[in-house]
XYZ file of C-alpha atoms in Angstrom:
310
model
C 80.620 143.821 149.491
C 83.094 143.265 152.349
C 85.714 145.547 153.362
C 88.500 142.964 152.336
C 87.226 143.493 148.662
C 87.179 147.204 148.991
C 90.955 147.397 149.554
C 91.982 144.766 146.954
C 94.359 146.669 144.759
C 96.502 143.921 142.972
C 97.025 140.273 142.519
C 100.157 138.150 142.260
C 100.482 135.857 139.250
C 102.468 132.798 140.266
C 103.148 131.755 136.561
C 105.570 128.823 136.152
C 107.592 128.054 139.186
C 110.871 127.301 137.460
C 114.561 128.197 137.833
C 115.788 131.581 136.446
C 117.594 129.939 133.672
C 114.693 127.886 132.516
C 112.496 130.957 132.655
C 114.773 132.960 130.513
C 114.871 130.019 128.018
C 110.949 130.130 127.997
C 111.205 133.973 127.609
C 113.087 133.553 124.352
C 110.991 130.563 123.171
C 107.655 132.229 123.858
C 108.684 135.517 122.393
C 109.538 133.790 119.132
C 106.178 131.967 119.187
C 104.483 135.456 119.759
C 106.262 136.998 117.035
C 105.339 134.093 114.901
C 101.791 134.763 115.848
C 101.857 138.389 114.943
C 103.703 137.952 111.636
C 101.775 134.835 110.464
C 98.241 136.471 111.141
C 99.347 139.684 109.760
C 100.410 138.194 106.422
C 97.024 136.428 106.210
C 95.435 139.716 106.635
C 97.573 141.445 104.257
C 97.015 138.842 101.704
C 93.228 139.057 102.070
C 93.304 142.703 101.831
C 95.636 142.796 98.769
C 94.304 139.981 96.629
C 91.062 140.523 95.140
C 90.529 136.871 94.671
C 90.346 136.288 98.400
C 87.639 138.883 98.681
C 84.978 136.182 99.470
C 82.944 135.272 102.562
C 85.369 132.593 103.747
C 88.374 134.714 103.712
C 86.232 137.678 105.212
C 85.554 135.443 108.280
C 89.256 134.331 108.053
C 90.326 137.935 108.434
C 88.262 138.127 111.557
C 89.921 134.932 112.881
C 93.264 136.379 112.242
C 92.213 139.679 114.127
C 91.004 137.545 117.006
C 94.037 135.616 117.275
C 96.321 138.655 117.359
C 94.228 140.329 119.905
C 93.967 137.160 121.913
C 97.634 136.439 122.096
C 98.332 140.170 122.733
C 96.029 140.289 125.727
C 97.871 137.293 127.640
C 101.454 136.702 126.219
C 103.198 140.217 126.927
C 102.261 140.143 130.630
C 103.453 136.468 130.756
C 106.786 137.382 129.198
C 107.233 140.327 131.457
C 106.566 138.112 134.516
C 109.153 135.588 133.191
C 111.856 138.198 133.737
C 110.584 140.107 136.597
C 110.684 139.105 140.336
C 107.651 140.946 141.284
C 104.757 139.448 139.361
C 101.892 141.639 140.286
C 98.991 142.823 138.488
C 96.662 145.622 139.622
C 92.981 144.656 140.320
C 91.446 146.647 137.287
C 93.971 145.492 134.713
C 93.434 142.042 135.942
C 89.637 142.303 135.344
C 90.118 143.779 132.053
C 92.417 140.988 130.948
C 89.809 138.483 132.106
C 86.886 140.282 130.076
C 89.130 140.450 126.889
C 90.416 136.987 126.945
C 86.924 135.679 127.330
C 85.269 137.967 124.862
C 88.069 136.979 122.192
C 87.679 133.239 122.908
C 83.870 133.307 122.720
C 84.045 135.508 119.403
C 86.676 132.839 117.928
C 84.171 129.955 118.749
C 81.429 131.732 116.834
C 83.729 132.854 114.005
C 84.527 129.241 113.408
C 80.885 128.359 113.223
C 80.309 131.012 110.543
C 83.104 129.607 108.645
C 81.691 125.955 108.735
C 78.284 127.360 107.615
C 80.096 129.112 104.666
C 81.541 125.911 103.694
C 78.308 124.123 104.151
C 76.511 126.517 101.642
C 79.482 126.624 99.251
C 79.627 122.912 98.822
C 76.016 121.867 99.522
C 74.219 124.681 97.933
C 76.536 126.244 95.369
C 73.767 127.773 93.267
C 72.445 129.810 95.912
C 75.565 130.654 97.683
C 75.789 134.313 96.352
C 72.283 134.810 97.722
C 72.459 133.133 101.093
C 76.085 134.367 101.813
C 75.766 137.991 100.550
C 78.001 140.598 102.077
C 75.147 141.979 104.157
C 74.626 138.458 105.730
C 78.330 138.114 106.263
C 78.605 141.452 107.991
C 75.643 140.642 110.310
C 77.028 137.160 111.117
C 80.550 138.871 111.893
C 78.894 141.628 114.212
C 76.688 139.203 115.886
C 79.700 136.879 116.704
C 81.734 139.862 118.289
C 78.618 141.367 120.165
C 77.723 137.910 121.685
C 81.194 137.076 122.640
C 81.563 140.448 124.328
C 78.236 140.432 126.109
C 78.754 136.713 127.251
C 82.165 137.871 128.645
C 80.632 140.941 130.450
C 78.259 138.570 132.236
C 81.159 136.568 133.629
C 82.928 139.851 134.835
C 79.916 141.267 136.417
C 79.380 138.030 138.372
C 83.158 138.311 139.429
C 82.694 141.790 140.486
C 79.999 140.946 142.997
C 82.385 138.654 144.977
C 84.613 139.690 148.112
C 88.218 138.728 147.654
C 90.346 137.870 150.870
C 94.168 136.846 150.985
C 96.429 135.314 149.846
C 95.783 137.088 146.562
C 97.935 134.803 144.686
C 96.365 133.566 141.256
C 98.302 130.282 140.348
C 98.241 131.006 136.572
C 100.359 133.076 134.064
C 97.269 135.544 133.416
C 93.961 136.471 135.106
C 92.093 133.121 134.020
C 88.768 133.054 135.375
C 88.680 129.674 137.118
C 91.925 130.580 138.930
C 90.591 134.107 140.055
C 87.317 132.531 141.424
C 89.434 130.268 143.770
C 90.509 133.480 145.589
C 86.938 134.718 146.300
C 85.752 134.155 149.974
C 82.225 133.737 149.229
C 79.957 131.256 147.675
C 80.921 131.014 143.785
C 78.379 128.448 142.937
C 76.464 130.884 140.671
C 79.549 131.746 138.902
C 80.421 128.039 138.186
C 76.726 127.344 136.907
C 76.957 130.274 134.479
C 80.512 129.237 133.348
C 78.923 125.647 132.785
C 76.059 126.938 130.969
C 78.221 129.289 128.830
C 80.389 126.280 127.939
C 77.486 124.339 126.704
C 76.357 127.379 124.773
C 79.623 128.576 123.250
C 81.520 125.135 123.213
C 79.374 122.206 122.858
C 76.531 123.908 120.811
C 78.896 125.658 118.027
C 80.893 122.253 117.924
C 77.704 120.100 117.229
C 76.692 122.723 114.596
C 80.210 122.421 113.088
C 80.121 118.472 113.029
C 76.611 118.636 111.600
C 77.660 120.882 108.764
C 80.656 118.798 107.898
C 78.595 115.515 107.897
C 76.570 117.226 105.099
C 79.721 118.441 103.568
C 81.189 115.230 103.517
C 78.286 113.438 101.603
C 78.178 116.332 99.114
C 82.054 116.002 98.508
C 81.617 112.238 97.731
C 78.989 113.053 95.257
C 81.369 115.590 93.448
C 82.485 113.706 90.195
C 85.429 115.806 89.409
C 88.819 114.895 91.072
C 90.042 118.575 91.047
C 86.782 119.606 92.628
C 87.073 117.033 95.453
C 90.766 118.194 96.095
C 89.747 121.978 96.298
C 86.870 121.170 98.613
C 89.050 118.979 100.854
C 91.617 121.716 100.760
C 89.581 124.238 102.254
C 87.507 122.080 104.624
C 90.624 120.110 106.109
C 92.206 123.269 107.086
C 89.292 124.546 108.915
C 88.680 121.348 110.532
C 92.226 121.198 111.817
C 91.512 124.763 113.400
C 88.307 123.676 114.864
C 89.936 120.475 116.363
C 92.653 122.320 118.178
C 90.662 125.142 119.480
C 87.412 123.291 120.681
C 89.402 120.306 121.859
C 91.808 122.298 124.139
C 89.006 124.563 125.489
C 86.546 121.614 126.188
C 89.207 119.716 128.098
C 89.963 122.811 130.072
C 86.640 123.912 131.011
C 84.268 120.922 130.876
C 86.344 117.969 131.996
C 86.196 116.971 135.480
C 88.921 119.115 137.420
C 90.247 115.973 139.101
C 91.420 114.974 135.703
C 93.929 117.544 135.199
C 95.683 119.462 138.027
C 96.437 123.313 138.020
C 99.926 122.891 136.275
C 98.180 120.928 133.460
C 95.617 123.631 133.208
C 98.348 126.259 132.786
C 99.805 124.170 129.707
C 96.265 123.850 128.210
C 95.823 127.708 128.580
C 99.005 128.365 126.953
C 98.080 125.999 124.098
C 95.060 127.981 123.214
C 96.542 131.300 124.205
C 99.828 131.108 122.257
C 100.105 127.962 120.173
C 96.585 128.028 118.511
C 96.960 131.658 117.272
C 100.358 130.810 115.902
C 99.312 127.595 114.194
C 96.185 129.063 112.687
C 97.679 130.970 109.770
C 100.283 128.088 109.168
C 97.401 125.644 108.831
C 95.577 127.924 106.519
C 98.625 128.842 104.464
C 99.969 125.528 104.198
C 96.614 123.455 103.534
C 94.901 125.960 101.380
C 95.646 126.283 97.766
C 93.954 129.814 97.335
C 96.099 131.202 100.100
C 99.316 129.728 98.815
C 98.514 131.018 95.413
C 97.919 134.604 96.813
C 101.051 134.361 98.497
C 103.046 133.439 95.427
C 101.349 136.146 93.493
C 102.251 138.667 96.138
C 105.901 137.460 95.993
C 106.025 137.571 92.299
C 104.686 141.156 92.284
C 107.240 142.133 94.760
C 110.131 140.589 92.785
C 108.896 142.105 89.344
C 108.699 145.785 90.964
């Protein structure tokens, strides 16, 4: 460890270099998006908790996805909103490392939760007679705990490798939060090990799960085409299409961000991509599931009807 690293106490988040008026506008817009994220995911959680018809493995995993989205947005967005209003855009070293750990842990966990949801749909459509045995509550709980544990452990590996690096000025992070690639650029030591671990982690947590999801949905598609009932086909397409939309949005933006050649998207474009999966994805997920999922829409109607009749 060098002496420079010992005395690092804070970083400067450069954020978006915009005029004060435009920053004020973005503060209002992003605050609205953040409020919609909290409200939408909270409604999904409330519906799953209150409606016994949604007490199934699919909605068990959807509740975890809603929790991840709330936590993921709350880890990055409040600091970004504060920096849009403040002239001093500093963040202390320890909170920066914590923010980095949490955003990676939540991102990894969401990848694995999406895989569990696709596996649930695969079993439900391709092996309906064995569904209750294969997707028992014990199995679902183990899958959820494994997703959270693997996501957190992988994030911890990244943080430990970051902490071994010395940092020297200028300590300006060209981002709106402590994103790992932007922080690595400030290290005054060889970061090749970190880059290799990030690439391996992307293969394990992005490409691997995405391939599993695609294989699952190939089997699901063939199974749906064999369903004779038109109502059965519509119900299957309803739940599967909403999940595929969420998978496409999340994995697509993450793969472009971390696996595409860096020359293809400069730093400002990286900020927009980060903003997409930090704020827009968590806001869009409950909208997608509520608009395209008949069971969620039915639960919402029942909840509103019960509220009116009281």
